[in-house]
Amino acid sequence: MKVTCVQENLQKALSHSSRIIPSRSSLPILENILLSTDQGRLRISATDLELGMNYWIGAKIEQDGAVAVPSRLITEFISNIKDERVSVASNETDVSIEGEKYNATIKGVGVEDFPSIPDITKNHLFSVSSKELSLAIAQVAFAAAADNARPVLSGVFFELEKDILKIAATDSYRLAEKTIKVISKEKTSKSFIVPSRAIMEAGKLLKEAGEKIDICFDGNQILFNFGSVHLLSRLIDGQYPNYSQIIPTDYECEIGLNKEELLAVCRVASLFARESANSIKLNVRPEKGKDGAGMLSILGQGAQIGESTSRIPVSMKGKEMEVSFNAKYIIDALPNILEKNITVKFGGKINPGVIQGEGKDGYLYVIMPLRS
């Protein structure tokens, strides 16, 4: 193989691909990146057998071929050289990289054992706006479970019905759901669970994507098709919980307030709530003589360090309410709400609460209260 390409393009492709490489693997071949020629372009491939990526860049192809090279070494080398163009040539398993000022030889390995990354682009399921999917991932993925105690909760749930796509995640203590419209789709309804790691990687790629992205599905795998980049992931097997059952429909109290003000006071209260598992107490009371006005007090306290109380004027409907929440769960959600003003609905002292942007942009965040 002998190819010449732009250093910046190769660096970007290696940077994205190298994130797929497992830090530890019982299969040494997986610690390598595959460089291969493919229909006039250079293809950079990486996989850990659960997640795989093919990344194509433009290149001048002088000789077709393929070689696998250690991911960390080639990525760091290409990132540190400043030559505008580089040539990559392989002689059996040795790879030489030459630029105007730099050259190196890297010991590669044979490609025979490198796992293939299936192409399922013919199984197109739907297309969606890259901007909307990127926002949905940011608003939802953080709510997935951080451990694999219940594997289905460690992923992000996709549900396609007609021209509506619902994306949701929950760790059983909180739930985030975003609803967006799809651009085009096959005449079918589907639901599946995508591993959080694949979703987070897709979110990074979406920052550089075109106007839309194609989603392909073959039953146990999903492929995010960005055009010059394909991200393929195995799906999580199992039944996602019917989370709609926990979304309250009746509320005892509802308040409206400024998002940044709530974020600021929750951060202050959380400083004092560290030794009490981040538990902060929210108390809402109507203002005497002021119809529809209320006062929200937020208390954070720790037996060993002290306490802090903050107050925010709010608009209010319903009765007086006192409930405890995990401060972190509120702080995680608020930056992902686009609207300046938000609505917080309380289902009761032991029932879930709901946080939404005032404009109701299809985003819903449900949080379970803590027992005092």
Coordinates of C-alpha atoms in Angstrom, one line a residue:
M1 CA 0.0 0.0 0.0
K2 CA 1.1 3.5 -0.8
V3 CA -1.0 6.6 -0.2
T4 CA -0.6 10.4 0.3
C5 CA -3.1 12.4 2.2
V6 CA -3.5 15.7 4.2
Q7 CA -2.1 15.4 7.7
E8 CA -5.1 17.2 9.3
N9 CA -7.6 14.8 7.8
L10 CA -5.6 11.8 8.8
Q11 CA -5.2 13.2 12.3
K12 CA -8.9 13.7 12.7
A13 CA -9.8 10.2 11.4
L14 CA -7.2 8.6 13.8
S15 CA -8.4 10.7 16.7
H16 CA -12.0 9.5 16.3
S17 CA -11.1 5.9 15.5
S18 CA -8.7 5.5 18.4
R19 CA -11.5 6.1 20.9
I20 CA -13.0 2.8 19.8
I21 CA -9.8 0.9 20.7
P22 CA -10.2 -1.0 24.0
S23 CA -7.7 0.0 26.7
R24 CA -7.3 -3.7 27.5
S25 CA -8.1 -6.7 25.3
S26 CA -7.5 -10.4 25.3
L27 CA -7.1 -10.0 21.5
P28 CA -4.0 -8.0 20.7
I29 CA -5.2 -7.4 17.2
L30 CA -7.9 -5.1 18.6
E31 CA -5.2 -2.7 19.8
N32 CA -4.5 -1.8 16.2
I33 CA -6.1 0.5 13.6
L34 CA -6.6 -0.9 10.1
L35 CA -5.4 1.3 7.2
S36 CA -6.7 0.2 3.8
T37 CA -7.4 1.6 0.4
D38 CA -11.1 1.5 -0.7
Q39 CA -12.3 2.8 -4.0
G40 CA -9.9 5.7 -4.3
R41 CA -9.9 6.7 -0.6
L42 CA -8.0 5.7 2.5
R43 CA -10.2 3.9 5.1
I44 CA -9.3 4.0 8.8
S45 CA -11.0 1.2 10.8
A46 CA -11.2 0.3 14.5
T47 CA -13.3 -2.1 16.5
D48 CA -13.6 -3.6 20.0
L49 CA -16.1 -6.2 18.6
E50 CA -19.1 -4.3 20.2
L51 CA -18.5 -1.0 18.6
G52 CA -16.8 -0.4 15.2
M53 CA -15.9 2.6 13.0
N54 CA -15.0 3.0 9.4
Y55 CA -13.7 6.5 8.6
W56 CA -12.9 7.4 4.9
I57 CA -10.6 10.3 3.9
G58 CA -9.5 11.6 0.5
A59 CA -6.1 10.4 -0.6
K60 CA -3.9 9.9 -3.6
I61 CA -3.7 6.1 -4.0
E62 CA -0.4 4.9 -5.7
Q63 CA -0.8 1.3 -4.6
D64 CA -3.7 -0.5 -3.0
G65 CA -3.2 -2.5 0.1
A66 CA -3.9 -2.8 3.8
V67 CA -2.0 -2.9 7.1
A68 CA -2.8 -2.9 10.8
V69 CA -0.7 -0.6 13.0
P70 CA -0.7 0.1 16.8
S71 CA -3.4 2.7 17.4
R72 CA -1.7 4.7 20.2
L73 CA 1.6 5.1 18.4
I74 CA 0.4 6.1 15.0
T75 CA -2.3 8.5 16.5
E76 CA 0.2 10.3 18.7
F77 CA 2.8 10.5 15.9
I78 CA 0.5 12.0 13.3
S79 CA -0.9 14.4 15.9
N80 CA 2.6 15.7 16.7
I81 CA 3.9 16.3 13.2
K82 CA 3.1 19.5 11.4
D83 CA 3.7 18.5 7.8
E84 CA 0.8 19.5 5.5
R85 CA 0.8 16.2 3.6
V86 CA 2.1 12.8 4.6
S87 CA 2.8 9.6 2.7
V88 CA 2.0 6.2 4.2
A89 CA 3.5 3.1 2.6
S90 CA 3.6 -0.5 3.8
N91 CA 6.0 -3.3 3.0
E92 CA 4.4 -6.4 4.4
T93 CA 3.9 -5.4 8.0
D94 CA 6.3 -2.4 8.3
V95 CA 4.7 1.0 7.8
S96 CA 6.8 4.0 6.7
I97 CA 5.3 7.5 7.2
E98 CA 7.0 10.4 5.4
G99 CA 6.5 14.1 5.4
E100 CA 8.6 17.2 4.6
K101 CA 10.3 17.2 7.9
Y102 CA 9.4 13.9 9.6
N103 CA 9.6 10.3 8.8
A104 CA 9.1 7.1 10.8
T105 CA 8.8 3.4 10.5
I106 CA 6.2 1.6 12.6
K107 CA 6.0 -2.1 13.1
G108 CA 2.6 -3.2 12.0
V109 CA 0.9 -6.6 12.0
G110 CA -0.9 -8.7 9.3
V111 CA -4.5 -7.9 8.6
E112 CA -5.7 -11.5 8.3
D113 CA -7.0 -11.5 11.9
F114 CA -8.5 -8.0 12.0
P115 CA -12.2 -8.4 12.5
S116 CA -14.5 -7.2 9.7
I117 CA -16.9 -4.3 10.4
P118 CA -20.2 -5.2 8.7
D119 CA -21.8 -2.8 6.3
I120 CA -25.6 -2.6 6.9
T121 CA -26.3 0.6 5.0
K122 CA -28.8 -1.2 2.8
N123 CA -31.0 -1.7 5.8
H124 CA -32.0 2.0 6.1
L125 CA -34.5 2.6 8.8
F126 CA -34.8 6.4 9.0
S127 CA -33.0 9.7 8.6
V128 CA -33.0 12.6 11.1
S129 CA -31.6 16.1 11.4
S130 CA -28.0 16.0 12.7
K131 CA -28.7 19.1 14.8
E132 CA -31.8 17.7 16.4
L133 CA -30.2 14.3 17.1
S134 CA -27.1 15.9 18.6
L135 CA -29.3 18.0 21.0
A136 CA -31.4 14.9 21.9
I137 CA -28.3 12.9 22.8
A138 CA -27.0 15.8 25.0
Q139 CA -30.4 16.1 26.7
V140 CA -30.9 12.3 27.3
A141 CA -27.8 10.2 27.4
F142 CA -26.5 11.4 30.8
A143 CA -29.6 9.9 32.5
A144 CA -28.6 6.3 31.6
A145 CA -27.3 4.0 34.4
A146 CA -23.6 4.2 34.9
D147 CA -23.2 0.5 35.8
N148 CA -24.4 -2.8 34.2
A149 CA -26.4 -4.1 37.1
R150 CA -29.4 -3.9 34.8
P151 CA -27.9 -3.9 31.3
V152 CA -31.0 -2.4 29.6
L153 CA -30.8 0.7 31.8
S154 CA -27.1 1.3 30.8
G155 CA -28.3 2.1 27.2
V156 CA -30.4 4.7 25.5
F157 CA -33.9 3.6 24.3
F158 CA -35.0 4.5 20.7
E159 CA -38.7 4.1 19.8
L160 CA -39.8 4.9 16.2
E161 CA -43.5 5.3 15.6
K162 CA -44.8 6.9 12.3
D163 CA -42.7 10.0 11.9
I164 CA -41.9 10.5 15.5
L165 CA -38.7 9.3 17.3
K166 CA -38.6 9.1 21.1
I167 CA -35.2 8.8 22.7
A168 CA -35.1 8.1 26.4
A169 CA -32.8 7.0 29.2
T170 CA -33.3 6.2 32.9
D171 CA -31.3 4.8 35.8
S172 CA -34.5 4.2 37.7
Y173 CA -34.0 7.4 39.8
R174 CA -34.5 9.8 37.0
L175 CA -35.7 9.8 33.4
A176 CA -35.0 12.0 30.4
E177 CA -37.0 11.8 27.2
K178 CA -36.8 13.8 24.0
T179 CA -39.2 13.6 21.1
I180 CA -38.1 14.6 17.6
K181 CA -39.5 14.2 14.0
V182 CA -37.7 12.1 11.5
I183 CA -37.0 13.2 7.9
S184 CA -37.6 10.0 6.1
K185 CA -38.3 6.4 7.2
E186 CA -39.3 2.9 6.2
K187 CA -42.9 2.1 6.8
T188 CA -42.3 0.3 10.0
S189 CA -42.2 0.8 13.8
K190 CA -39.2 -0.2 15.7
S191 CA -37.7 0.1 19.2
F192 CA -34.2 -0.8 20.4
I193 CA -31.6 -0.1 23.0
V194 CA -28.2 1.4 22.0
P195 CA -25.3 1.2 24.4
S196 CA -24.4 4.6 26.0
R197 CA -20.9 4.4 24.7
A198 CA -22.0 4.2 21.1
I199 CA -24.5 7.1 21.7
M200 CA -21.7 9.3 23.2
E201 CA -19.4 8.6 20.3
A202 CA -22.2 9.4 17.8
G203 CA -22.7 12.7 19.7
K204 CA -19.1 13.6 19.1
L205 CA -19.3 12.8 15.4
L206 CA -22.5 14.7 15.0
K207 CA -20.7 18.0 15.8
E208 CA -19.0 17.7 12.4
A209 CA -21.8 16.1 10.5
G210 CA -23.8 17.4 7.6
E211 CA -27.5 18.4 7.7
K212 CA -28.8 14.8 8.2
I213 CA -27.7 11.4 9.3
D214 CA -29.0 8.0 8.2
I215 CA -29.8 5.3 10.8
C216 CA -29.6 1.7 9.6
F217 CA -30.8 -1.3 11.5
D218 CA -30.5 -5.1 11.0
G219 CA -32.1 -6.6 14.1
N220 CA -29.1 -6.8 16.5
Q221 CA -26.9 -3.9 15.2
I222 CA -27.4 -0.2 14.4
L223 CA -25.3 1.9 12.1
F224 CA -25.0 5.7 12.2
N225 CA -24.2 6.7 8.6
F226 CA -22.5 10.1 8.5
G227 CA -21.5 9.7 4.8
S228 CA -17.7 9.5 5.2
V229 CA -18.0 7.9 8.6
H230 CA -19.9 4.8 9.6
L231 CA -20.3 4.0 13.3
L232 CA -21.6 0.5 13.9
S233 CA -22.8 -0.9 17.3
R234 CA -24.3 -4.0 18.7
L235 CA -27.6 -3.4 20.4
I236 CA -28.5 -4.3 24.0
D237 CA -30.7 -7.3 24.3
G238 CA -33.7 -7.1 26.6
Q239 CA -37.0 -5.4 27.3
Y240 CA -36.8 -1.7 28.2
P241 CA -39.1 -0.8 31.1
N242 CA -42.5 0.8 30.3
Y243 CA -41.3 4.1 31.7
S244 CA -44.4 6.0 30.6
Q245 CA -46.1 4.5 33.7
I246 CA -44.0 6.6 36.0
I247 CA -44.6 9.9 34.3
P248 CA -47.2 11.6 36.5
T249 CA -50.3 13.1 35.0
D250 CA -51.6 14.9 38.1
Y251 CA -49.6 17.4 40.2
E252 CA -50.1 18.8 43.6
C253 CA -48.0 21.9 43.0
E254 CA -46.5 23.6 39.9
I255 CA -44.0 26.5 39.8
G256 CA -42.4 28.6 37.1
L257 CA -39.0 30.2 37.5
N258 CA -35.7 31.2 35.9
K259 CA -33.5 28.2 35.0
E260 CA -30.2 29.8 35.9
E261 CA -31.5 31.0 39.3
L262 CA -32.5 27.4 40.2
L263 CA -29.2 26.0 38.9
A264 CA -27.2 28.5 41.0
V265 CA -29.1 27.8 44.3
C266 CA -28.9 24.1 43.8
R267 CA -25.2 24.3 43.3
V268 CA -24.9 26.2 46.6
A269 CA -27.1 23.8 48.5
S270 CA -25.2 20.8 47.2
L271 CA -22.0 22.1 48.8
F272 CA -23.6 21.5 52.2
A273 CA -25.4 18.3 51.2
R274 CA -22.3 16.2 50.3
E275 CA -22.4 14.1 53.5
S276 CA -26.1 13.6 53.2
A277 CA -26.0 11.9 49.7
N278 CA -26.6 15.2 47.9
S279 CA -30.1 15.4 49.5
I280 CA -31.5 18.9 49.3
K281 CA -35.0 20.0 50.5
L282 CA -37.2 22.1 48.4
N283 CA -40.1 24.0 50.0
V284 CA -42.7 26.0 48.1
R285 CA -45.1 28.4 49.8
P286 CA -47.6 30.8 48.4
E287 CA -46.8 34.5 49.0
K288 CA -49.5 36.1 51.2
G289 CA -51.6 38.6 49.4
K290 CA -50.0 37.9 46.1
D291 CA -52.2 35.7 43.9
G292 CA -50.2 33.2 41.8
A293 CA -46.9 34.1 43.5
G294 CA -44.8 31.9 45.7
M295 CA -41.4 31.5 47.3
L296 CA -39.1 28.5 46.7
S297 CA -36.7 27.8 49.6
I298 CA -33.8 25.3 49.1
L299 CA -32.0 23.8 52.1
G300 CA -28.7 22.0 52.0
Q301 CA -27.3 20.7 55.2
G302 CA -24.7 18.4 56.7
A303 CA -24.4 17.5 60.3
Q304 CA -20.6 18.0 60.3
I305 CA -20.3 21.2 58.2
G306 CA -23.5 23.3 58.6
E307 CA -26.3 24.4 56.3
S308 CA -27.4 26.8 53.6
T309 CA -30.8 28.2 52.7
S310 CA -31.5 30.0 49.4
R311 CA -34.8 31.6 48.3
I312 CA -36.2 32.3 44.8
P313 CA -39.5 34.1 44.0
V314 CA -41.6 31.9 41.7
S315 CA -45.0 31.8 40.0
M316 CA -47.1 29.1 41.7
K317 CA -50.2 27.0 41.3
G318 CA -51.5 24.4 43.8
K319 CA -50.7 23.9 47.4
E320 CA -47.7 24.2 49.6
M321 CA -45.1 21.6 49.0
E322 CA -42.0 20.2 50.7
V323 CA -39.9 17.5 49.0
S324 CA -36.3 16.3 48.9
F325 CA -34.3 15.6 45.7
N326 CA -30.8 14.6 44.8
A327 CA -29.1 17.9 43.9
K328 CA -26.9 16.3 41.3
Y329 CA -29.9 15.1 39.4
I330 CA -31.3 18.6 39.1
I331 CA -27.9 20.1 38.3
D332 CA -27.3 17.5 35.5
A333 CA -30.6 18.3 33.8
L334 CA -30.9 22.1 33.9
P335 CA -28.0 23.0 31.5
N336 CA -29.6 20.8 28.8
I337 CA -32.9 22.7 28.8
L338 CA -32.9 25.3 26.1
E339 CA -35.5 27.7 27.5
K340 CA -34.6 30.5 29.9
N341 CA -37.6 29.8 32.1
I342 CA -38.7 26.4 33.3
T343 CA -41.7 24.7 34.9
V344 CA -41.2 22.3 37.9
K345 CA -44.2 20.1 38.7
F346 CA -44.4 18.2 42.0
G347 CA -46.4 15.0 42.1
G348 CA -46.2 14.9 45.9
K349 CA -43.8 14.2 48.7
I350 CA -43.2 10.6 47.5
N351 CA -44.2 10.9 43.9
P352 CA -42.0 11.9 40.9
G353 CA -41.5 15.5 39.9
V354 CA -41.2 16.8 36.3
I355 CA -38.9 19.6 35.0
Q356 CA -39.6 21.1 31.5
G357 CA -38.7 24.1 29.5
E358 CA -41.5 26.7 29.5
G359 CA -41.8 26.3 25.7
K360 CA -42.2 22.5 25.9
D361 CA -39.8 21.7 23.1
G362 CA -40.5 17.9 23.4
Y363 CA -38.1 17.4 26.3
L364 CA -39.2 15.9 29.6
Y365 CA -37.2 15.2 32.7
V366 CA -38.6 13.2 35.6
I367 CA -36.9 12.9 38.9
M368 CA -37.8 10.7 41.9
P369 CA -37.9 12.3 45.3
L370 CA -35.8 11.1 48.3
R371 CA -37.3 9.9 51.5
S372 CA -36.6 12.5 54.2

